[in-house]
Amino acid sequence: MENRIYNFNPGPAMQPLEVLQEAQKEFLNFAGSGMSIIEISHRSKQYEQVHNQAKADIKELMGLGDDYEVLFCQGGASMQFTMLPQNFAVDGKVGNYVLSGSFASKAYDEAKLLGVGHVAASSKDVNFKHIPTQDEIKLSDNAAYLHLCYNNTIYGTEYHYIPETGDVPLIADMSSDMLSRPLDFSKFSLIYAGAQKNLGPAGVVVVVARKSFIENSPESVPTMLRYNTYLKKNSLYNTPPAFCIYMVGKVVAWIKEMGGLEAMAKRNAAKAKLVYDVIDNSDGFYTGHADKDSRSFMNVTFRLPSVELENKFAAEALEHGLGGVKGHRSVGGMRTSIYNAMPMEGCQALVDFMEKFRKENK
């Protein structure tokens, strides 16, 4: 589409063009209501259909049954960092955390602030270049849960296995790889994801949890920080972020139309291979941050020979219609986020530019 760039930002991130066009088409008069989706009541039948269909499609894609519930929360994934220990690290138990990057560490910091955090494993000593292995994870005797950040946006690493935790509930922040590939989601007691990377716009967090795990939140926890508040009221205790949920529903319907998670995984692996192959075959001009066995399919991070070249790369990339390629300030270098919505054509345009830039600047 004219004047649109390929958006490699890590979040808010690129959305499927078909979804944006569909939302645009029905924005002024949603479902014959004579109102926009941002105007209709969250108690209306039109919105109820949107809300419940989004939930049903998410569970269908994840292969989960009636023992799981989908919640729509606010406060970003960062709000989940404090909700988790307040709801589950109780009665002498502590939250266990694998530190594999910035957001995994921030989640732990919230539990630590409450005095209920334990580091079960960490790759901080190697600048988060790899995902800790099963053997590295040491659960405490009083573990309330094990928390993972399944994809580390800043460092470009991703889990390629599901840790075994025995009877200890497994919790994952999947903000940046949610619904990007099939997994045995039933191994997780709770999964949460800020929508703005792979699911929709900023403003809503999708939580998918086993009902039995979230139905008994402590009454001492403030109402809006209790998971069972959302469970009991179908995430309608207060006015939900209706437009954001509507967009999430559009995106998950698009994923279904594209062939579901199996098709997404195949497509995402092919896109990532394109970019990683350029890095690996550049004779050291491009250097990947993550160890190869921990590489993310969603966020490709790499350095160039100098900061000056990195700044030049980012500026010229934008001139070529490739936006948001600059890495996080804590790591430097480049980061290209190739979430579900990024088409193969976008990755091809990126690698063509990378090859051109290398030849002109080596």
mmCIF file of C-alpha atoms in Angstrom:
data_model
loop_
_atom_site.group_PDB
_atom_site.id
_atom_site.type_symbol
_atom_site.label_atom_id
_atom_site.label_comp_id
_atom_site.label_asym_id
_atom_site.label_seq_id
_atom_site.Cartn_x
_atom_site.Cartn_y
_atom_site.Cartn_z
ATOM 1 C CA MET A 1 0.000 0.000 0.000
ATOM 2 C CA GLU A 2 1.287 3.448 -0.880
ATOM 3 C CA ASN A 3 3.464 5.200 1.745
ATOM 4 C CA ARG A 4 3.444 2.248 4.179
ATOM 5 C CA ILE A 5 6.835 1.040 5.363
ATOM 6 C CA TYR A 6 7.876 -2.361 6.646
ATOM 7 C CA ASN A 7 7.674 -1.822 10.385
ATOM 8 C CA PHE A 8 10.321 -3.813 12.278
ATOM 9 C CA ASN A 9 9.587 -2.115 15.606
ATOM 10 C CA PRO A 10 9.395 -4.462 18.624
ATOM 11 C CA GLY A 11 6.120 -3.011 19.840
ATOM 12 C CA PRO A 12 3.825 -1.351 19.100
ATOM 13 C CA ALA A 13 4.456 -3.501 16.095
ATOM 14 C CA MET A 14 3.261 -4.159 12.581
ATOM 15 C CA GLN A 15 -0.317 -5.407 12.231
ATOM 16 C CA PRO A 16 -1.708 -7.478 9.339
ATOM 17 C CA LEU A 17 -2.708 -5.076 6.574
ATOM 18 C CA GLU A 18 -5.906 -7.037 5.952
ATOM 19 C CA VAL A 19 -6.905 -6.531 9.601
ATOM 20 C CA LEU A 20 -6.270 -2.782 9.447
ATOM 21 C CA GLN A 21 -8.286 -2.468 6.259
ATOM 22 C CA GLU A 22 -11.193 -4.450 7.681
ATOM 23 C CA ALA A 23 -11.237 -2.340 10.833
ATOM 24 C CA GLN A 24 -11.086 0.819 8.751
ATOM 25 C CA LYS A 25 -14.026 -0.314 6.635
ATOM 26 C CA GLU A 26 -16.339 -0.908 9.577
ATOM 27 C CA PHE A 27 -15.015 1.764 11.927
ATOM 28 C CA LEU A 28 -17.851 4.285 11.579
ATOM 29 C CA ASN A 29 -20.744 1.826 11.713
ATOM 30 C CA PHE A 30 -19.920 -1.407 13.491
ATOM 31 C CA ALA A 31 -22.270 -4.369 12.907
ATOM 32 C CA GLY A 32 -25.137 -2.101 11.859
ATOM 33 C CA SER A 33 -25.162 -0.329 15.224
ATOM 34 C CA GLY A 34 -24.825 3.146 13.735
ATOM 35 C CA MET A 35 -21.808 3.629 16.025
ATOM 36 C CA SER A 36 -18.099 2.913 16.031
ATOM 37 C CA ILE A 37 -16.743 -0.003 18.046
ATOM 38 C CA ILE A 38 -15.192 2.594 20.346
ATOM 39 C CA GLU A 39 -18.646 4.028 21.075
ATOM 40 C CA ILE A 40 -20.883 1.047 21.676
ATOM 41 C CA SER A 41 -21.629 -0.245 25.160
ATOM 42 C CA HIS A 42 -19.502 -3.062 26.507
ATOM 43 C CA ARG A 43 -22.811 -4.567 27.650
ATOM 44 C CA SER A 44 -24.314 -4.561 24.155
ATOM 45 C CA LYS A 45 -24.976 -7.714 22.149
ATOM 46 C CA GLN A 46 -22.689 -6.460 19.373
ATOM 47 C CA TYR A 47 -19.751 -6.121 21.742
ATOM 48 C CA GLU A 48 -20.578 -9.355 23.582
ATOM 49 C CA GLN A 49 -20.155 -11.202 20.266
ATOM 50 C CA VAL A 50 -16.745 -9.596 19.678
ATOM 51 C CA HIS A 51 -15.565 -10.366 23.216
ATOM 52 C CA ASN A 52 -16.618 -13.994 23.332
ATOM 53 C CA GLN A 53 -15.564 -14.815 19.776
ATOM 54 C CA ALA A 54 -12.045 -13.533 20.447
ATOM 55 C CA LYS A 55 -11.832 -15.747 23.531
ATOM 56 C CA ALA A 56 -13.114 -18.791 21.648
ATOM 57 C CA ASP A 57 -10.702 -18.301 18.743
ATOM 58 C CA ILE A 58 -7.706 -17.936 21.078
ATOM 59 C CA LYS A 59 -8.543 -21.168 22.894
ATOM 60 C CA GLU A 60 -9.174 -22.955 19.602
ATOM 61 C CA LEU A 61 -5.783 -21.909 18.217
ATOM 62 C CA MET A 62 -4.088 -23.034 21.433
ATOM 63 C CA GLY A 63 -5.931 -26.349 21.534
ATOM 64 C CA LEU A 64 -7.325 -25.693 25.005
ATOM 65 C CA GLY A 65 -10.657 -26.783 26.436
ATOM 66 C CA ASP A 66 -13.201 -25.593 28.977
ATOM 67 C CA ASP A 67 -10.754 -26.022 31.855
ATOM 68 C CA TYR A 68 -8.970 -22.885 30.590
ATOM 69 C CA GLU A 69 -10.247 -19.313 30.473
ATOM 70 C CA VAL A 70 -9.159 -16.263 28.505
ATOM 71 C CA LEU A 71 -9.011 -12.989 30.429
ATOM 72 C CA PHE A 72 -8.574 -9.468 29.099
ATOM 73 C CA CYS A 73 -6.642 -7.261 31.525
ATOM 74 C CA GLN A 74 -5.068 -3.812 31.436
ATOM 75 C CA GLY A 75 -1.837 -2.339 32.790
ATOM 76 C CA GLY A 76 0.401 -4.021 30.232
ATOM 77 C CA ALA A 77 2.390 -7.182 30.824
ATOM 78 C CA SER A 78 4.184 -5.183 33.518
ATOM 79 C CA MET A 79 1.036 -5.239 35.663
ATOM 80 C CA GLN A 80 1.163 -9.019 35.527
ATOM 81 C CA PHE A 81 4.598 -8.855 37.141
ATOM 82 C CA THR A 82 2.983 -7.763 40.403
ATOM 83 C CA MET A 83 -0.341 -9.601 40.034
ATOM 84 C CA LEU A 84 1.377 -12.979 39.865
ATOM 85 C CA PRO A 85 3.161 -12.913 43.232
ATOM 86 C CA GLN A 86 0.231 -11.205 44.940
ATOM 87 C CA ASN A 87 -2.147 -13.943 43.807
ATOM 88 C CA PHE A 88 0.063 -17.028 44.031
ATOM 89 C CA ALA A 89 3.194 -16.461 46.142
ATOM 90 C CA VAL A 90 1.248 -16.796 49.381
ATOM 91 C CA ASP A 91 1.162 -19.016 52.467
ATOM 92 C CA GLY A 92 4.947 -19.167 52.763
ATOM 93 C CA LYS A 93 5.574 -19.932 49.089
ATOM 94 C CA VAL A 94 7.792 -17.888 46.769
ATOM 95 C CA GLY A 95 7.780 -17.204 43.067
ATOM 96 C CA ASN A 96 10.638 -18.840 41.159
ATOM 97 C CA TYR A 97 12.056 -16.989 38.158
ATOM 98 C CA VAL A 98 14.334 -17.784 35.244
ATOM 99 C CA LEU A 99 16.238 -14.610 34.355
ATOM 100 C CA SER A 100 16.791 -14.716 30.603
ATOM 101 C CA GLY A 101 16.520 -11.040 29.739
ATOM 102 C CA SER A 102 15.230 -7.612 30.715
ATOM 103 C CA PHE A 103 11.529 -8.357 31.190
ATOM 104 C CA ALA A 104 12.181 -11.675 32.920
ATOM 105 C CA SER A 105 14.337 -9.725 35.361
ATOM 106 C CA LYS A 106 11.697 -7.027 35.844
ATOM 107 C CA ALA A 107 9.132 -9.704 36.695
ATOM 108 C CA TYR A 108 11.481 -11.093 39.319
ATOM 109 C CA ASP A 109 12.129 -7.609 40.712
ATOM 110 C CA GLU A 110 8.418 -7.188 41.492
ATOM 111 C CA ALA A 111 8.343 -10.460 43.420
ATOM 112 C CA LYS A 112 11.573 -9.473 45.180
ATOM 113 C CA LEU A 113 9.973 -6.152 46.157
ATOM 114 C CA LEU A 114 7.225 -8.161 47.869
ATOM 115 C CA GLY A 115 9.793 -10.447 49.510
ATOM 116 C CA VAL A 116 8.640 -13.534 47.606
ATOM 117 C CA GLY A 117 11.142 -13.925 44.757
ATOM 118 C CA HIS A 118 13.714 -16.670 44.077
ATOM 119 C CA VAL A 119 16.111 -16.916 41.115
ATOM 120 C CA ALA A 120 15.859 -20.459 39.764
ATOM 121 C CA ALA A 121 18.286 -19.854 36.873
ATOM 122 C CA SER A 122 19.952 -16.951 35.084
ATOM 123 C CA SER A 123 21.958 -16.189 31.965
ATOM 124 C CA LYS A 124 22.798 -12.648 33.050
ATOM 125 C CA ASP A 125 26.490 -13.524 33.451
ATOM 126 C CA VAL A 126 26.776 -14.007 29.680
ATOM 127 C CA ASN A 127 24.686 -10.926 28.809
ATOM 128 C CA PHE A 128 21.590 -13.058 28.218
ATOM 129 C CA LYS A 129 23.001 -14.678 25.082
ATOM 130 C CA HIS A 130 21.260 -17.980 25.717
ATOM 131 C CA ILE A 131 18.196 -19.541 27.307
ATOM 132 C CA PRO A 132 19.001 -21.449 30.530
ATOM 133 C CA THR A 133 18.700 -25.198 30.087
ATOM 134 C CA GLN A 134 16.515 -27.593 32.043
ATOM 135 C CA ASP A 135 19.567 -28.696 34.064
ATOM 136 C CA GLU A 136 20.309 -25.098 35.063
ATOM 137 C CA ILE A 137 16.860 -24.556 36.595
ATOM 138 C CA LYS A 138 16.896 -25.142 40.356
ATOM 139 C CA LEU A 139 13.471 -24.768 41.962
ATOM 140 C CA SER A 140 13.210 -23.794 45.609
ATOM 141 C CA ASP A 141 11.502 -26.178 48.025
ATOM 142 C CA ASN A 142 8.650 -23.729 48.557
ATOM 143 C CA ALA A 143 8.080 -22.768 44.904
ATOM 144 C CA ALA A 144 4.662 -21.246 44.197
ATOM 145 C CA TYR A 145 5.338 -21.293 40.452
ATOM 146 C CA LEU A 146 8.121 -21.060 37.877
ATOM 147 C CA HIS A 147 7.981 -17.915 35.743
ATOM 148 C CA LEU A 148 9.553 -17.652 32.283
ATOM 149 C CA CYS A 149 9.761 -14.920 29.677
ATOM 150 C CA TYR A 150 9.350 -17.185 26.665
ATOM 151 C CA ASN A 151 10.816 -14.792 24.092
ATOM 152 C CA ASN A 152 13.269 -12.065 25.049
ATOM 153 C CA THR A 153 12.612 -9.155 22.724
ATOM 154 C CA ILE A 154 15.664 -7.079 23.617
ATOM 155 C CA TYR A 155 18.230 -9.894 23.413
ATOM 156 C CA GLY A 156 16.695 -11.950 20.606
ATOM 157 C CA THR A 157 16.461 -15.265 22.449
ATOM 158 C CA GLU A 158 13.557 -17.690 22.695
ATOM 159 C CA TYR A 159 12.722 -20.944 24.455
ATOM 160 C CA HIS A 160 12.773 -23.986 22.210
ATOM 161 C CA TYR A 161 11.646 -26.352 24.943
ATOM 162 C CA ILE A 162 9.078 -26.358 27.739
ATOM 163 C CA PRO A 163 10.717 -26.772 31.156
ATOM 164 C CA GLU A 164 9.514 -29.644 33.297
ATOM 165 C CA THR A 165 8.441 -28.459 36.732
ATOM 166 C CA GLY A 166 6.670 -31.446 38.252
ATOM 167 C CA ASP A 167 3.827 -30.249 40.452
ATOM 168 C CA VAL A 168 4.998 -26.620 40.382
ATOM 169 C CA PRO A 169 2.745 -24.455 38.129
ATOM 170 C CA LEU A 170 4.448 -23.074 35.027
ATOM 171 C CA ILE A 171 3.792 -19.447 34.056
ATOM 172 C CA ALA A 172 5.017 -17.710 30.898
ATOM 173 C CA ASP A 173 5.178 -14.180 29.586
ATOM 174 C CA MET A 174 4.614 -14.748 25.850
ATOM 175 C CA SER A 175 4.154 -11.101 24.908
ATOM 176 C CA SER A 176 6.425 -11.277 21.876
ATOM 177 C CA ASP A 177 5.807 -14.808 20.576
ATOM 178 C CA MET A 178 2.173 -15.494 21.483
ATOM 179 C CA LEU A 179 0.398 -17.590 18.819
ATOM 180 C CA SER A 180 3.513 -17.720 16.626
ATOM 181 C CA ARG A 181 3.879 -21.526 16.711
ATOM 182 C CA PRO A 182 2.148 -24.578 18.140
ATOM 183 C CA LEU A 183 3.090 -25.605 21.688
ATOM 184 C CA ASP A 184 1.592 -27.896 24.289
ATOM 185 C CA PHE A 185 -0.074 -24.964 26.000
ATOM 186 C CA SER A 186 -1.728 -27.314 28.504
ATOM 187 C CA LYS A 187 1.645 -27.586 30.261
ATOM 188 C CA PHE A 188 1.249 -23.982 31.406
ATOM 189 C CA SER A 189 -0.973 -22.947 34.296
ATOM 190 C CA LEU A 190 -0.995 -19.330 33.118
ATOM 191 C CA ILE A 191 0.226 -17.504 30.020
ATOM 192 C CA TYR A 192 0.046 -13.749 29.508
ATOM 193 C CA ALA A 193 0.876 -11.450 26.621
ATOM 194 C CA GLY A 194 0.817 -7.732 26.050
ATOM 195 C CA ALA A 195 -1.029 -7.431 22.744
ATOM 196 C CA GLN A 196 1.121 -4.780 21.077
ATOM 197 C CA LYS A 197 3.736 -7.129 19.672
ATOM 198 C CA ASN A 198 1.988 -10.104 18.088
ATOM 199 C CA LEU A 199 -1.733 -9.772 18.819
ATOM 200 C CA GLY A 200 -2.995 -6.237 18.273
ATOM 201 C CA PRO A 201 -2.612 -2.686 19.609
ATOM 202 C CA ALA A 202 -1.298 -1.607 22.996
ATOM 203 C CA GLY A 203 -3.883 -1.402 25.757
ATOM 204 C CA VAL A 204 -4.906 -4.970 26.533
ATOM 205 C CA VAL A 205 -3.170 -8.001 28.006
ATOM 206 C CA VAL A 206 -4.382 -11.452 27.041
ATOM 207 C CA VAL A 207 -4.211 -13.946 29.914
ATOM 208 C CA VAL A 208 -4.896 -17.631 29.295
ATOM 209 C CA ALA A 209 -5.093 -19.650 32.484
ATOM 210 C CA ARG A 210 -6.311 -22.899 33.965
ATOM 211 C CA LYS A 211 -9.518 -22.026 35.790
ATOM 212 C CA SER A 212 -8.633 -24.054 38.875
ATOM 213 C CA PHE A 213 -5.387 -22.099 39.172
ATOM 214 C CA ILE A 214 -6.974 -18.641 39.249
ATOM 215 C CA GLU A 215 -10.356 -19.167 40.913
ATOM 216 C CA ASN A 216 -9.237 -18.554 44.515
ATOM 217 C CA SER A 217 -7.367 -15.259 44.606
ATOM 218 C CA PRO A 218 -6.609 -13.988 48.144
ATOM 219 C CA GLU A 219 -9.268 -11.543 49.337
ATOM 220 C CA SER A 220 -6.516 -9.303 50.716
ATOM 221 C CA VAL A 221 -5.452 -8.466 47.141
ATOM 222 C CA PRO A 222 -7.120 -5.325 45.709
ATOM 223 C CA THR A 223 -10.090 -6.146 43.498
ATOM 224 C CA MET A 224 -8.617 -5.246 40.109
ATOM 225 C CA LEU A 225 -5.427 -7.179 40.872
ATOM 226 C CA ARG A 226 -7.255 -10.447 41.570
ATOM 227 C CA TYR A 227 -7.427 -12.944 38.736
ATOM 228 C CA ASN A 228 -10.723 -14.298 39.976
ATOM 229 C CA THR A 229 -12.314 -10.854 39.525
ATOM 230 C CA TYR A 230 -11.796 -11.246 35.785
ATOM 231 C CA LEU A 231 -12.750 -14.921 35.857
ATOM 232 C CA LYS A 232 -16.073 -14.375 37.634
ATOM 233 C CA LYS A 233 -17.112 -11.405 35.490
ATOM 234 C CA ASN A 234 -15.897 -12.550 32.049
ATOM 235 C CA SER A 235 -13.354 -9.696 32.122
ATOM 236 C CA LEU A 236 -16.273 -7.250 32.331
ATOM 237 C CA TYR A 237 -16.045 -6.168 35.969
ATOM 238 C CA ASN A 238 -15.256 -2.697 34.657
ATOM 239 C CA THR A 239 -15.279 -1.227 31.154
ATOM 240 C CA PRO A 240 -12.737 -3.266 29.184
ATOM 241 C CA PRO A 241 -10.449 -1.864 26.448
ATOM 242 C CA ALA A 242 -13.098 -2.738 23.869
ATOM 243 C CA PHE A 243 -11.326 -1.510 20.742
ATOM 244 C CA CYS A 244 -8.132 -3.354 21.653
ATOM 245 C CA ILE A 245 -10.045 -6.587 22.275
ATOM 246 C CA TYR A 246 -11.864 -6.091 18.972
ATOM 247 C CA MET A 247 -8.496 -5.797 17.204
ATOM 248 C CA VAL A 248 -7.112 -8.863 18.981
ATOM 249 C CA GLY A 249 -10.183 -10.725 17.762
ATOM 250 C CA LYS A 250 -9.461 -9.587 14.211
ATOM 251 C CA VAL A 251 -5.837 -10.709 14.439
ATOM 252 C CA VAL A 252 -6.606 -14.163 15.839
ATOM 253 C CA ALA A 253 -9.276 -14.643 13.153
ATOM 254 C CA TRP A 254 -6.604 -13.705 10.588
ATOM 255 C CA ILE A 255 -4.233 -16.314 12.067
ATOM 256 C CA LYS A 256 -6.973 -18.925 11.681
ATOM 257 C CA GLU A 257 -7.537 -17.878 8.063
ATOM 258 C CA MET A 258 -3.799 -18.143 7.406
ATOM 259 C CA GLY A 259 -3.821 -21.780 8.492
ATOM 260 C CA GLY A 260 -3.413 -21.598 12.257
ATOM 261 C CA LEU A 261 -0.298 -21.999 14.357
ATOM 262 C CA GLU A 262 1.281 -24.701 12.200
ATOM 263 C CA ALA A 263 1.183 -22.390 9.192
ATOM 264 C CA MET A 264 2.443 -19.471 11.300
ATOM 265 C CA ALA A 265 5.380 -21.543 12.553
ATOM 266 C CA LYS A 266 6.398 -22.561 9.033
ATOM 267 C CA ARG A 267 6.115 -19.004 7.784
ATOM 268 C CA ASN A 268 7.986 -17.532 10.760
ATOM 269 C CA ALA A 269 10.811 -20.081 10.523
ATOM 270 C CA ALA A 270 11.289 -19.282 6.832
ATOM 271 C CA LYS A 271 11.376 -15.537 7.517
ATOM 272 C CA ALA A 272 13.893 -15.933 10.333
ATOM 273 C CA LYS A 273 16.120 -18.189 8.216
ATOM 274 C CA LEU A 274 16.323 -15.510 5.538
ATOM 275 C CA VAL A 275 17.682 -12.961 7.996
ATOM 276 C CA TYR A 276 19.929 -15.280 9.998
ATOM 277 C CA ASP A 277 21.489 -16.655 6.812
ATOM 278 C CA VAL A 278 22.585 -13.156 5.815
ATOM 279 C CA ILE A 279 24.139 -12.664 9.258
ATOM 280 C CA ASP A 280 25.902 -16.037 9.248
ATOM 281 C CA ASN A 281 27.226 -15.616 5.700
ATOM 282 C CA SER A 282 28.501 -12.048 6.102
ATOM 283 C CA ASP A 283 32.119 -12.964 7.007
ATOM 284 C CA GLY A 284 31.708 -11.287 10.374
ATOM 285 C CA PHE A 285 30.286 -7.988 9.113
ATOM 286 C CA TYR A 286 27.066 -8.831 10.942
ATOM 287 C CA THR A 287 27.385 -10.576 14.303
ATOM 288 C CA GLY A 288 24.355 -12.128 15.999
ATOM 289 C CA HIS A 289 23.881 -11.485 19.705
ATOM 290 C CA ALA A 290 22.091 -14.716 20.652
ATOM 291 C CA ASP A 291 23.679 -18.161 20.693
ATOM 292 C CA LYS A 292 22.428 -20.121 17.694
ATOM 293 C CA ASP A 293 20.509 -22.685 19.755
ATOM 294 C CA SER A 294 18.620 -19.889 21.560
ATOM 295 C CA ARG A 295 17.817 -17.655 18.598
ATOM 296 C CA SER A 296 14.396 -16.065 18.441
ATOM 297 C CA PHE A 297 12.088 -16.461 15.449
ATOM 298 C CA MET A 298 10.515 -13.134 16.389
ATOM 299 C CA ASN A 299 13.377 -10.720 17.170
ATOM 300 C CA VAL A 300 16.667 -10.914 15.268
ATOM 301 C CA THR A 301 19.434 -9.002 17.067
ATOM 302 C CA PHE A 302 22.855 -8.271 15.589
ATOM 303 C CA ARG A 303 25.798 -5.876 15.650
ATOM 304 C CA LEU A 304 27.876 -4.207 12.943
ATOM 305 C CA PRO A 305 31.624 -3.476 13.103
ATOM 306 C CA SER A 306 31.150 -0.006 14.629
ATOM 307 C CA VAL A 307 28.524 2.215 16.239
ATOM 308 C CA GLU A 308 28.970 4.652 13.373
ATOM 309 C CA LEU A 309 28.052 1.966 10.860
ATOM 310 C CA GLU A 310 25.085 0.943 12.998
ATOM 311 C CA ASN A 311 23.758 4.497 12.992
ATOM 312 C CA LYS A 312 24.269 4.702 9.249
ATOM 313 C CA PHE A 313 22.508 1.351 8.787
ATOM 314 C CA ALA A 314 19.435 2.514 10.715
ATOM 315 C CA ALA A 315 19.223 5.813 8.818
ATOM 316 C CA GLU A 316 19.617 4.236 5.370
ATOM 317 C CA ALA A 317 17.221 1.413 6.222
ATOM 318 C CA LEU A 318 14.477 3.953 6.849
ATOM 319 C CA GLU A 319 15.230 5.571 3.483
ATOM 320 C CA HIS A 320 14.591 2.121 1.986
ATOM 321 C CA GLY A 321 11.214 1.834 3.741
ATOM 322 C CA LEU A 322 12.492 -0.345 6.599
ATOM 323 C CA GLY A 323 11.544 1.211 9.950
ATOM 324 C CA GLY A 324 12.353 0.406 13.564
ATOM 325 C CA VAL A 325 15.554 -1.577 13.029
ATOM 326 C CA LYS A 326 17.645 0.039 15.754
ATOM 327 C CA GLY A 327 18.446 -2.157 18.754
ATOM 328 C CA HIS A 328 17.515 -1.457 22.366
ATOM 329 C CA ARG A 329 19.800 1.035 24.106
ATOM 330 C CA SER A 330 20.888 -1.601 26.655
ATOM 331 C CA VAL A 331 22.269 -3.880 23.923
ATOM 332 C CA GLY A 332 22.945 -1.594 20.977
ATOM 333 C CA GLY A 333 23.212 -2.744 17.419
ATOM 334 C CA MET A 334 20.181 -3.735 15.396
ATOM 335 C CA ARG A 335 16.946 -5.504 16.202
ATOM 336 C CA THR A 336 14.505 -6.518 13.500
ATOM 337 C CA SER A 337 11.190 -7.780 14.836
ATOM 338 C CA ILE A 338 9.524 -10.155 12.406
ATOM 339 C CA TYR A 339 6.284 -11.035 14.161
ATOM 340 C CA ASN A 340 3.384 -12.919 12.583
ATOM 341 C CA ALA A 341 2.206 -9.848 10.667
ATOM 342 C CA MET A 342 5.526 -9.246 8.918
ATOM 343 C CA PRO A 343 5.207 -10.695 5.405
ATOM 344 C CA MET A 344 7.964 -12.619 3.658
ATOM 345 C CA GLU A 345 8.294 -9.668 1.291
ATOM 346 C CA GLY A 346 9.312 -7.479 4.219
ATOM 347 C CA CYS A 347 12.054 -9.876 5.254
ATOM 348 C CA GLN A 348 13.242 -10.159 1.656
ATOM 349 C CA ALA A 349 13.433 -6.364 1.428
ATOM 350 C CA LEU A 350 15.434 -6.348 4.658
ATOM 351 C CA VAL A 351 17.970 -8.963 3.553
ATOM 352 C CA ASP A 352 18.370 -7.279 0.161
ATOM 353 C CA PHE A 353 19.223 -4.057 1.987
ATOM 354 C CA MET A 354 21.570 -5.870 4.383
ATOM 355 C CA GLU A 355 23.497 -7.377 1.473
ATOM 356 C CA LYS A 356 23.661 -4.026 -0.314
ATOM 357 C CA PHE A 357 24.810 -2.219 2.844
ATOM 358 C CA ARG A 358 27.519 -4.803 3.552
ATOM 359 C CA LYS A 359 28.962 -4.591 0.034
ATOM 360 C CA GLU A 360 29.035 -0.793 0.177
ATOM 361 C CA ASN A 361 30.552 -0.549 3.656
ATOM 362 C CA LYS A 362 32.865 -3.534 4.198
#
